[in-house]
Amino acid sequence: MTTDHLPDAPHAPHRGRPRDASRDRALMDATLTELQLHGYSGLTTAAVARRAGVSTATLYRRWRSKEDLVLGASQTWAEELGPDHDTGSLPSDLAALLHDKAAALDGPSGRLLRAVLGEAAHNQALADVLMEQFVLPLQARVEALLARAADRGEIPPGQDPLVVGEMVIGPMVSHTFLIPHTPGSRPGTDMAERLLPYLLRALGARTA
Amino acid sequence: MTTDHLPDAPHAPHRGRPRDASRDRALMDATLTELQLHGYSGLTTAAVARRAGVSTATLYRRWRSKEDLVLGASQTWAEELGPDHDTGSLPSDLAALLHDKAAALDGPSGRLLRAVLGEAAHNQALADVLMEQFVLPLQARVEALLARAADRGEIPPGQDPLVVGEMVIGPMVSHTFLIPHTPGSRPGTDMAERLLPYLLRALGARTA
């Protein structure tokens, strides 16, 4: 896992006029909306510029290509999970993690992930962003949570953190992406709540 | 869930010369390969025709558009899970289901699913194919397996079949799609084996 492929352009100092933060945000908003409406294949830089209310020349000063624009949107929208914190027990640690991840999946982060997942299969820079912003933060929180629960004597030691991590994120991802949902529903959050007792039993939790 | 959006063209009687099955298969092979290499966005009907060794005119006689071609490939490659059968116990029923699903995900079916998942977010016909070929067969097998296990007294009754279904498929999907894997590895199968004991405990199985 390296970041060699990540272009540094989005974060590089901008020559000339100082960057307009609200215009950048409008471009990132517009990119996410176009991705949702038309997918990666149907997104055009012209439509993004139009939706953001800027000229395509302005867009191209900041983003060199459609690929670069979507990479920037991925870095913007793939939400960090937030720091791990000890809530005092496995059930509440796990509920907090599920809730954080579900909220991300039910929002822009989830829509972005779904739109770019196929593209990341053959785009290393995009795959690196997904790894760093979706996979590694979740794995780190799962490992910390399991270590605390084993220390407290709540679960047997020697759990498989990779499997537990996939059991946390996988059902929410497949439920959100593969099943049709009514607009405004929160499939990740719904799944998180129904999943918690199953996960506690899977871990052999004393409290389950 | 209706099939109103499914175009009937791929299965409609062909006028003129009888259809050449080996040429059809070559076109479906070529579509999957192009999807894997370039994604939905990078796939062109010209490249598919070239790879399959047919003219674009021949391709267009059978498939009216790129969208139609990818829909046909989805119907071809989204593997049926195979019939449910009673192996005599929950652990072996569940192992058989995990193995069947992992084998599909590690093969063409998984590559197809990853390539079209984002596109299905805004393409109803594609979403319908995924629902009918990925989601519903899995749910049916999970429901049958849970009912048998409860009848045998292996697990408590009243399980949530939707959650159990997502716990079967979700971890394999997220592990296969979000983590980089070396060519030739079988991430779905690897996850299926490590997942089984966790699932048995999650269900409160006496045998766990």
CSV table of C-alpha atoms in Angstrom, one decimal:
chain,number,residue,atom,x,y,z
A,1,MET,CA,0.0,0.0,0.0
A,2,THR,CA,1.7,3.2,-1.2
A,3,THR,CA,0.4,6.6,-2.2
A,4,ASP,CA,2.8,6.8,-5.2
A,5,HIS,CA,-0.1,7.0,-7.5
A,6,LEU,CA,-2.0,9.8,-5.9
A,7,PRO,CA,-1.6,13.0,-7.9
A,8,ASP,CA,-0.6,15.9,-5.8
A,9,ALA,CA,-2.3,18.4,-8.0
A,10,PRO,CA,-5.5,18.8,-5.9
A,11,HIS,CA,-3.4,19.9,-2.9
A,12,ALA,CA,-0.6,21.6,-4.7
A,13,PRO,CA,-0.3,25.4,-4.3
A,14,HIS,CA,-2.3,27.3,-6.8
A,15,ARG,CA,-0.6,29.8,-9.0
A,16,GLY,CA,-2.2,33.1,-9.7
A,17,ARG,CA,-5.4,34.1,-7.9
A,18,PRO,CA,-5.9,32.5,-4.5
A,19,ARG,CA,-8.3,29.5,-4.7
A,20,ASP,CA,-11.9,30.2,-4.0
A,21,ALA,CA,-13.0,27.6,-1.4
A,22,SER,CA,-16.8,28.0,-2.1
A,23,ARG,CA,-16.2,27.4,-5.8
A,24,ASP,CA,-14.1,24.3,-5.0
A,25,ARG,CA,-16.9,23.1,-2.8
A,26,ALA,CA,-19.5,23.8,-5.5
A,27,LEU,CA,-17.4,21.8,-8.0
A,28,MET,CA,-17.2,18.8,-5.6
A,29,ASP,CA,-20.9,19.0,-4.9
A,30,ALA,CA,-21.6,19.0,-8.6
A,31,THR,CA,-19.3,16.1,-9.3
A,32,LEU,CA,-21.1,14.0,-6.7
A,33,THR,CA,-24.5,14.9,-8.0
A,34,GLU,CA,-23.5,14.1,-11.6
A,35,LEU,CA,-21.9,10.8,-10.5
A,36,GLN,CA,-25.2,9.9,-8.8
A,37,LEU,CA,-27.4,10.8,-11.7
A,38,HIS,CA,-25.3,9.5,-14.6
A,39,GLY,CA,-22.5,7.3,-13.1
A,40,TYR,CA,-18.8,7.6,-13.9
A,41,SER,CA,-19.5,6.7,-17.5
A,42,GLY,CA,-22.1,9.4,-18.0
A,43,LEU,CA,-20.3,12.2,-16.1
A,44,THR,CA,-18.8,15.0,-18.2
A,45,THR,CA,-16.7,17.9,-17.1
A,46,ALA,CA,-19.0,20.2,-19.0
A,47,ALA,CA,-22.0,19.1,-17.0
A,48,VAL,CA,-20.1,19.5,-13.7
A,49,ALA,CA,-19.0,23.0,-14.6
A,50,ARG,CA,-22.5,24.0,-15.7
A,51,ARG,CA,-24.0,22.6,-12.4
A,52,ALA,CA,-21.3,24.4,-10.3
A,53,GLY,CA,-21.9,27.6,-12.2
A,54,VAL,CA,-18.3,27.9,-13.4
A,55,SER,CA,-16.7,27.9,-16.9
A,56,THR,CA,-15.1,24.7,-18.1
A,57,ALA,CA,-11.8,26.8,-18.4
A,58,THR,CA,-12.1,27.4,-14.6
A,59,LEU,CA,-12.7,23.8,-13.9
A,60,TYR,CA,-9.7,22.7,-16.0
A,61,ARG,CA,-7.4,25.2,-14.2
A,62,ARG,CA,-8.0,23.2,-11.1
A,63,TRP,CA,-8.7,19.7,-12.4
A,64,ARG,CA,-6.8,18.4,-15.4
A,65,SER,CA,-9.3,15.7,-16.5
A,66,LYS,CA,-12.5,13.9,-15.6
A,67,GLU,CA,-10.5,11.3,-13.9
A,68,ASP,CA,-8.7,13.9,-11.8
A,69,LEU,CA,-12.0,15.6,-10.9
A,70,VAL,CA,-13.5,12.2,-9.7
A,71,LEU,CA,-10.4,11.5,-7.7
A,72,GLY,CA,-10.7,14.9,-6.0
A,73,ALA,CA,-14.4,14.2,-5.3
A,74,SER,CA,-13.4,10.8,-3.8
A,75,GLN,CA,-10.9,12.4,-1.5
A,76,THR,CA,-13.5,15.0,-0.5
A,77,TRP,CA,-16.5,12.7,0.0
A,78,ALA,CA,-15.0,9.4,1.3
A,79,GLU,CA,-15.6,10.3,4.9
A,80,GLU,CA,-13.1,9.5,7.6
A,81,LEU,CA,-14.7,7.4,10.3
A,82,GLY,CA,-13.6,9.7,13.1
A,83,PRO,CA,-11.3,8.7,15.9
A,84,ASP,CA,-11.8,5.5,17.9
A,85,HIS,CA,-12.8,6.1,21.5
A,86,ASP,CA,-13.4,3.8,24.4
A,87,THR,CA,-17.1,3.8,25.4
A,88,GLY,CA,-16.5,1.4,28.2
A,89,SER,CA,-18.0,-1.8,26.8
A,90,LEU,CA,-18.0,-3.9,23.7
A,91,PRO,CA,-21.8,-3.5,22.9
A,92,SER,CA,-21.5,0.3,23.0
A,93,ASP,CA,-18.1,0.4,21.2
A,94,LEU,CA,-19.6,-1.8,18.5
A,95,ALA,CA,-22.8,0.2,18.3
A,96,ALA,CA,-20.8,3.4,17.9
A,97,LEU,CA,-18.7,2.0,15.1
A,98,LEU,CA,-21.7,0.6,13.3
A,99,HIS,CA,-23.5,3.9,13.7
A,100,ASP,CA,-20.5,6.0,12.4
A,101,LYS,CA,-20.1,3.7,9.4
A,102,ALA,CA,-23.8,3.5,8.6
A,103,ALA,CA,-24.1,7.3,8.7
A,104,ALA,CA,-21.3,7.6,6.2
A,105,LEU,CA,-22.8,4.9,3.9
A,106,ASP,CA,-26.2,6.6,4.0
A,107,GLY,CA,-24.7,9.9,3.0
A,108,PRO,CA,-22.4,11.3,0.2
A,109,SER,CA,-19.6,8.8,1.1
A,110,GLY,CA,-21.8,5.8,0.3
A,111,ARG,CA,-23.1,7.3,-3.0
A,112,LEU,CA,-19.5,8.1,-4.0
A,113,LEU,CA,-18.3,4.6,-3.1
A,114,ARG,CA,-21.0,3.0,-5.1
A,115,ALA,CA,-20.3,5.2,-8.2
A,116,VAL,CA,-16.6,4.6,-8.2
A,117,LEU,CA,-16.2,1.0,-7.0
A,118,GLY,CA,-16.2,-0.4,-10.5
A,119,GLU,CA,-13.9,2.2,-11.8
A,120,ALA,CA,-11.4,1.5,-9.0
A,121,ALA,CA,-11.0,-2.0,-10.4
A,122,HIS,CA,-8.8,-0.6,-13.1
A,123,ASN,CA,-7.7,2.7,-11.7
A,124,GLN,CA,-4.9,2.4,-9.1
A,125,ALA,CA,-5.1,6.0,-7.8
A,126,LEU,CA,-8.8,5.6,-7.1
A,127,ALA,CA,-8.3,2.2,-5.5
A,128,ASP,CA,-5.6,3.8,-3.2
A,129,VAL,CA,-8.0,6.5,-2.1
A,130,LEU,CA,-10.7,3.9,-1.3
A,131,MET,CA,-8.2,1.8,0.6
A,132,GLU,CA,-7.0,4.7,2.7
A,133,GLN,CA,-10.3,6.4,3.4
A,134,PHE,CA,-12.7,3.4,3.7
A,135,VAL,CA,-10.8,0.2,4.5
A,136,LEU,CA,-7.8,1.1,6.7
A,137,PRO,CA,-9.7,3.4,9.2
A,138,LEU,CA,-12.4,0.7,9.7
A,139,GLN,CA,-9.8,-2.0,10.2
A,140,ALA,CA,-7.9,0.1,12.8
A,141,ARG,CA,-11.1,0.8,14.8
A,142,VAL,CA,-12.1,-2.9,14.7
A,143,GLU,CA,-8.6,-4.0,15.9
A,144,ALA,CA,-8.7,-1.4,18.8
A,145,LEU,CA,-12.3,-2.4,19.8
A,146,LEU,CA,-11.4,-6.2,19.8
A,147,ALA,CA,-8.3,-5.6,21.9
A,148,ARG,CA,-10.2,-3.6,24.5
A,149,ALA,CA,-13.0,-6.2,24.7
A,150,ALA,CA,-10.6,-9.0,25.1
A,151,ASP,CA,-8.7,-7.0,27.8
A,152,ARG,CA,-12.0,-6.5,29.7
A,153,GLY,CA,-12.8,-10.2,29.5
A,154,GLU,CA,-15.9,-9.6,27.4
A,155,ILE,CA,-14.9,-11.9,24.5
A,156,PRO,CA,-12.4,-14.7,24.0
A,157,PRO,CA,-9.0,-13.5,22.7
A,158,GLY,CA,-7.7,-14.5,19.3
A,159,GLN,CA,-10.5,-13.1,17.1
A,160,ASP,CA,-9.8,-12.7,13.3
A,161,PRO,CA,-9.9,-8.9,12.9
A,162,LEU,CA,-10.1,-9.1,9.1
A,163,VAL,CA,-13.3,-11.2,9.2
A,164,VAL,CA,-14.8,-9.1,12.0
A,165,GLY,CA,-14.1,-5.9,10.0
A,166,GLU,CA,-15.8,-7.4,6.9
A,167,MET,CA,-18.8,-8.5,9.1
A,168,VAL,CA,-19.2,-4.9,10.2
A,169,ILE,CA,-18.9,-3.2,6.9
A,170,GLY,CA,-20.0,-6.0,4.4
A,171,PRO,CA,-23.7,-6.4,5.3
A,172,MET,CA,-24.2,-2.6,5.3
A,173,VAL,CA,-22.5,-2.3,1.9
A,174,SER,CA,-24.4,-5.1,0.2
A,175,HIS,CA,-27.7,-4.0,1.8
A,176,THR,CA,-27.2,-0.4,0.7
A,177,PHE,CA,-25.9,-1.1,-2.8
A,178,LEU,CA,-27.7,-4.2,-4.0
A,179,ILE,CA,-31.3,-3.7,-2.7
A,180,PRO,CA,-33.5,-0.9,-4.1
A,181,HIS,CA,-34.5,1.6,-1.4
A,182,THR,CA,-37.1,4.3,-1.2
A,183,PRO,CA,-35.6,7.9,-1.4
A,184,GLY,CA,-34.9,9.2,2.1
A,185,SER,CA,-34.6,5.8,3.7
A,186,ARG,CA,-31.4,5.0,5.6
A,187,PRO,CA,-30.6,1.4,4.7
A,188,GLY,CA,-27.1,1.4,6.4
A,189,THR,CA,-28.5,2.6,9.7
A,190,ASP,CA,-31.4,0.1,9.5
A,191,MET,CA,-29.0,-2.8,8.9
A,192,ALA,CA,-26.6,-1.6,11.6
A,193,GLU,CA,-29.3,-1.8,14.2
A,194,ARG,CA,-30.4,-5.3,13.2
A,195,LEU,CA,-26.9,-6.5,12.8
A,196,LEU,CA,-25.6,-5.6,16.3
A,197,PRO,CA,-27.0,-8.6,18.3
A,198,TYR,CA,-25.8,-11.0,15.6
A,199,LEU,CA,-22.3,-9.5,15.7
A,200,LEU,CA,-22.2,-9.7,19.5
A,201,ARG,CA,-23.1,-13.4,19.4
A,202,ALA,CA,-20.6,-14.0,16.6
A,203,LEU,CA,-17.8,-12.7,18.8
A,204,GLY,CA,-19.0,-14.9,21.7
A,205,ALA,CA,-19.6,-11.9,23.8
A,206,ARG,CA,-20.6,-12.6,27.4
A,207,THR,CA,-23.2,-9.8,27.1
A,208,ALA,CA,-24.8,-11.4,24.0
B,1,MET,CA,-39.9,-6.2,-8.3
B,2,THR,CA,-41.1,-6.5,-11.9
B,3,THR,CA,-39.3,-7.3,-15.1
B,4,ASP,CA,-41.1,-4.6,-17.1
B,5,HIS,CA,-37.8,-2.9,-17.8
B,6,LEU,CA,-36.0,-5.9,-19.2
B,7,PRO,CA,-35.7,-5.6,-22.9
B,8,ASP,CA,-36.9,-8.8,-24.7
B,9,ALA,CA,-34.5,-8.3,-27.6
B,10,PRO,CA,-31.8,-10.6,-26.4
B,11,HIS,CA,-34.2,-13.5,-26.2
B,12,ALA,CA,-36.5,-12.5,-29.1
B,13,PRO,CA,-36.5,-14.7,-32.2
B,14,HIS,CA,-33.8,-13.7,-34.6
B,15,ARG,CA,-34.9,-12.9,-38.2
B,16,GLY,CA,-32.9,-14.1,-41.1
B,17,ARG,CA,-29.9,-16.5,-40.5
B,18,PRO,CA,-30.1,-18.6,-37.4
B,19,ARG,CA,-28.1,-17.2,-34.5
B,20,ASP,CA,-24.5,-18.5,-34.1
B,21,ALA,CA,-24.2,-19.6,-30.5
B,22,SER,CA,-20.4,-19.7,-30.5
B,23,ARG,CA,-20.3,-16.1,-31.9
B,24,ASP,CA,-22.8,-15.0,-29.2
B,25,ARG,CA,-20.6,-16.6,-26.6
B,26,ALA,CA,-17.5,-14.9,-28.0
B,27,LEU,CA,-19.3,-11.5,-27.8
B,28,MET,CA,-20.3,-12.2,-24.2
B,29,ASP,CA,-16.7,-13.2,-23.3
B,30,ALA,CA,-15.3,-10.1,-25.0
B,31,THR,CA,-17.8,-7.9,-23.2
B,32,LEU,CA,-16.7,-9.2,-19.8
B,33,THR,CA,-13.1,-8.8,-20.6
B,34,GLU,CA,-13.5,-5.3,-21.8
B,35,LEU,CA,-15.6,-4.4,-18.7
B,36,GLN,CA,-12.8,-5.8,-16.5
B,37,LEU,CA,-10.0,-4.0,-18.4
B,38,HIS,CA,-11.7,-0.6,-18.9
B,39,GLY,CA,-14.9,-0.6,-16.8
B,40,TYR,CA,-18.4,0.4,-18.1
B,41,SER,CA,-17.2,3.9,-18.9
B,42,GLY,CA,-14.3,2.7,-21.0
B,43,LEU,CA,-16.1,-0.1,-22.9
B,44,THR,CA,-16.8,0.5,-26.5
B,45,THR,CA,-18.8,-1.7,-28.9
B,46,ALA,CA,-16.0,-1.4,-31.4
B,47,ALA,CA,-13.5,-2.9,-29.0
B,48,VAL,CA,-15.9,-5.7,-28.0
B,49,ALA,CA,-16.5,-6.5,-31.7
B,50,ARG,CA,-12.8,-6.5,-32.4
B,51,ARG,CA,-12.0,-8.8,-29.5
B,52,ALA,CA,-14.8,-11.2,-30.5
B,53,GLY,CA,-13.6,-11.2,-34.1
B,54,VAL,CA,-16.9,-9.9,-35.6
B,55,SER,CA,-17.8,-6.7,-37.4
B,56,THR,CA,-19.6,-4.0,-35.5
B,57,ALA,CA,-22.4,-4.4,-38.0
B,58,THR,CA,-22.8,-8.0,-36.7
B,59,LEU,CA,-22.7,-6.9,-33.1
B,60,TYR,CA,-25.4,-4.3,-33.8
B,61,ARG,CA,-27.7,-6.8,-35.4
B,62,ARG,CA,-27.8,-8.6,-32.1
B,63,TRP,CA,-27.3,-5.8,-29.6
B,64,ARG,CA,-28.7,-2.4,-30.2
B,65,SER,CA,-26.4,-0.4,-28.0
B,66,LYS,CA,-23.6,-0.6,-25.5
B,67,GLU,CA,-26.2,-0.6,-22.7
B,68,ASP,CA,-28.0,-3.5,-24.3
B,69,LEU,CA,-24.7,-5.4,-24.7
B,70,VAL,CA,-23.8,-5.0,-21.1
B,71,LEU,CA,-27.3,-6.0,-20.0
B,72,GLY,CA,-26.9,-9.2,-22.1
B,73,ALA,CA,-23.5,-9.9,-20.5
B,74,SER,CA,-25.1,-9.4,-17.0
B,75,GLN,CA,-27.8,-11.9,-17.8
B,76,THR,CA,-25.1,-14.3,-19.1
B,77,TRP,CA,-22.5,-13.9,-16.3
B,78,ALA,CA,-24.5,-13.3,-13.2
B,79,GLU,CA,-24.4,-16.9,-12.1
B,80,GLU,CA,-27.4,-18.6,-10.6
B,81,LEU,CA,-26.5,-20.0,-7.2
B,82,GLY,CA,-27.9,-23.4,-8.1
B,83,PRO,CA,-30.7,-25.2,-6.3
B,84,ASP,CA,-30.9,-25.4,-2.5
B,85,HIS,CA,-30.5,-28.8,-1.2
B,86,ASP,CA,-30.7,-30.3,2.3
B,87,THR,CA,-27.2,-31.6,3.3
B,88,GLY,CA,-28.5,-32.8,6.7
B,89,SER,CA,-27.1,-30.1,9.1
B,90,LEU,CA,-26.8,-26.4,9.4
B,91,PRO,CA,-23.0,-26.3,9.3
B,92,SER,CA,-22.8,-28.2,6.1
B,93,ASP,CA,-25.8,-26.4,4.6
B,94,LEU,CA,-24.2,-23.1,5.4
B,95,ALA,CA,-20.7,-24.2,4.2
B,96,ALA,CA,-22.3,-25.3,0.8
B,97,LEU,CA,-24.1,-21.9,0.4
B,98,LEU,CA,-20.9,-20.0,1.3
B,99,HIS,CA,-18.9,-22.1,-1.1
B,100,ASP,CA,-21.3,-21.7,-4.0
B,101,LYS,CA,-21.5,-17.9,-3.5
B,102,ALA,CA,-17.7,-17.6,-3.1
B,103,ALA,CA,-17.1,-19.6,-6.3
B,104,ALA,CA,-19.4,-17.2,-8.2
B,105,LEU,CA,-17.8,-14.1,-6.7
B,106,ASP,CA,-14.3,-15.3,-7.5
B,107,GLY,CA,-15.3,-15.9,-11.1
B,108,PRO,CA,-16.9,-14.0,-14.0
B,109,SER,CA,-20.0,-13.3,-11.9
B,110,GLY,CA,-18.0,-11.3,-9.4
B,111,ARG,CA,-16.1,-9.4,-12.0
B,112,LEU,CA,-19.3,-8.5,-13.7
B,113,LEU,CA,-21.0,-7.4,-10.5
B,114,ARG,CA,-18.2,-5.1,-9.6
B,115,ALA,CA,-18.1,-3.6,-13.1
B,116,VAL,CA,-21.8,-2.8,-13.2
B,117,LEU,CA,-22.7,-2.1,-9.6
B,118,GLY,CA,-22.3,1.7,-10.0
B,119,GLU,CA,-24.1,1.7,-13.3
B,120,ALA,CA,-27.1,-0.1,-11.8
B,121,ALA,CA,-27.6,2.9,-9.4
B,122,HIS,CA,-29.2,4.8,-12.3
B,123,ASN,CA,-30.1,2.0,-14.7
B,124,GLN,CA,-33.3,0.2,-13.7
B,125,ALA,CA,-33.0,-2.7,-16.2
B,126,LEU,CA,-29.5,-3.5,-14.9
B,127,ALA,CA,-30.7,-3.1,-11.3
B,128,ASP,CA,-33.5,-5.6,-12.0
B,129,VAL,CA,-31.0,-8.2,-13.4
B,130,LEU,CA,-28.8,-7.9,-10.3
B,131,MET,CA,-31.8,-8.2,-8.0
B,132,GLU,CA,-33.1,-11.3,-9.8
B,133,GLN,CA,-29.8,-13.1,-10.4
B,134,PHE,CA,-27.8,-12.1,-7.2
B,135,VAL,CA,-30.1,-11.1,-4.5
B,136,LEU,CA,-33.3,-13.1,-4.7
B,137,PRO,CA,-31.7,-16.6,-5.2
B,138,LEU,CA,-29.4,-16.0,-2.1
B,139,GLN,CA,-32.3,-14.8,0.0
B,140,ALA,CA,-34.4,-17.9,-1.0
B,141,ARG,CA,-31.6,-20.3,0.0
B,142,VAL,CA,-31.0,-18.5,3.3
B,143,GLU,CA,-34.6,-18.7,4.2
B,144,ALA,CA,-34.8,-22.4,3.4
B,145,LEU,CA,-31.6,-23.2,5.3
B,146,LEU,CA,-32.8,-21.3,8.4
B,147,ALA,CA,-36.2,-23.0,8.4
B,148,ARG,CA,-34.5,-26.4,8.2
B,149,ALA,CA,-32.1,-25.6,11.0
B,150,ALA,CA,-34.9,-24.4,13.2
B,151,ASP,CA,-36.9,-27.5,12.5
B,152,ARG,CA,-33.9,-29.7,13.4
B,153,GLY,CA,-33.6,-27.8,16.7
B,154,GLU,CA,-30.1,-26.6,15.7
B,155,ILE,CA,-30.8,-22.8,16.1
B,156,PRO,CA,-33.5,-20.8,17.9
B,157,PRO,CA,-36.5,-19.9,15.7
B,158,GLY,CA,-37.2,-16.3,14.7
B,159,GLN,CA,-34.0,-15.4,13.0
B,160,ASP,CA,-33.9,-12.3,10.7
B,161,PRO,CA,-33.4,-13.8,7.2
B,162,LEU,CA,-32.5,-10.4,5.7
B,163,VAL,CA,-29.7,-9.8,8.1
B,164,VAL,CA,-28.4,-13.4,7.8
B,165,GLY,CA,-28.4,-13.1,4.0
B,166,GLU,CA,-26.4,-9.9,4.2
B,167,MET,CA,-24.0,-11.6,6.7
B,168,VAL,CA,-23.4,-14.4,4.2
B,169,ILE,CA,-22.9,-12.3,1.1
B,170,GLY,CA,-21.7,-8.9,2.5
B,171,PRO,CA,-18.3,-9.9,3.9
B,172,MET,CA,-17.4,-11.8,0.8
B,173,VAL,CA,-18.5,-8.8,-1.5
B,174,SER,CA,-16.6,-6.2,0.5
B,175,HIS,CA,-13.5,-8.3,0.9
B,176,THR,CA,-13.5,-9.1,-2.8
B,177,PHE,CA,-14.2,-5.6,-4.1
B,178,LEU,CA,-12.5,-3.3,-1.6
B,179,ILE,CA,-9.2,-5.0,-0.9
B,180,PRO,CA,-6.5,-5.4,-3.5
B,181,HIS,CA,-5.8,-9.1,-4.3
B,182,THR,CA,-3.0,-10.8,-6.2
B,183,PRO,CA,-4.0,-12.3,-9.5
B,184,GLY,CA,-5.1,-15.9,-9.2
B,185,SER,CA,-6.1,-15.5,-5.5
B,186,ARG,CA,-9.6,-16.5,-4.4
B,187,PRO,CA,-10.6,-13.8,-1.9
B,188,GLY,CA,-14.3,-14.9,-1.8
B,189,THR,CA,-13.4,-18.5,-1.0
B,190,ASP,CA,-10.8,-17.5,1.6
B,191,MET,CA,-13.4,-15.2,3.3
B,192,ALA,CA,-16.1,-17.9,3.2
B,193,GLU,CA,-13.9,-20.4,5.1
B,194,ARG,CA,-12.9,-17.9,7.8
B,195,LEU,CA,-16.5,-16.6,8.1
B,196,LEU,CA,-18.3,-19.9,8.7
B,197,PRO,CA,-17.5,-20.3,12.5
B,198,TYR,CA,-18.5,-16.7,13.1
B,199,LEU,CA,-21.8,-17.2,11.3
B,200,LEU,CA,-22.6,-20.3,13.2
B,201,ARG,CA,-22.0,-18.5,16.5
B,202,ALA,CA,-24.1,-15.5,15.3
B,203,LEU,CA,-27.0,-17.9,14.7
B,204,GLY,CA,-26.7,-19.3,18.2
B,205,ALA,CA,-26.0,-22.7,16.6
B,206,ARG,CA,-25.7,-25.6,19.1
B,207,THR,CA,-22.9,-26.9,17.1
B,208,ALA,CA,-20.9,-23.6,17.2
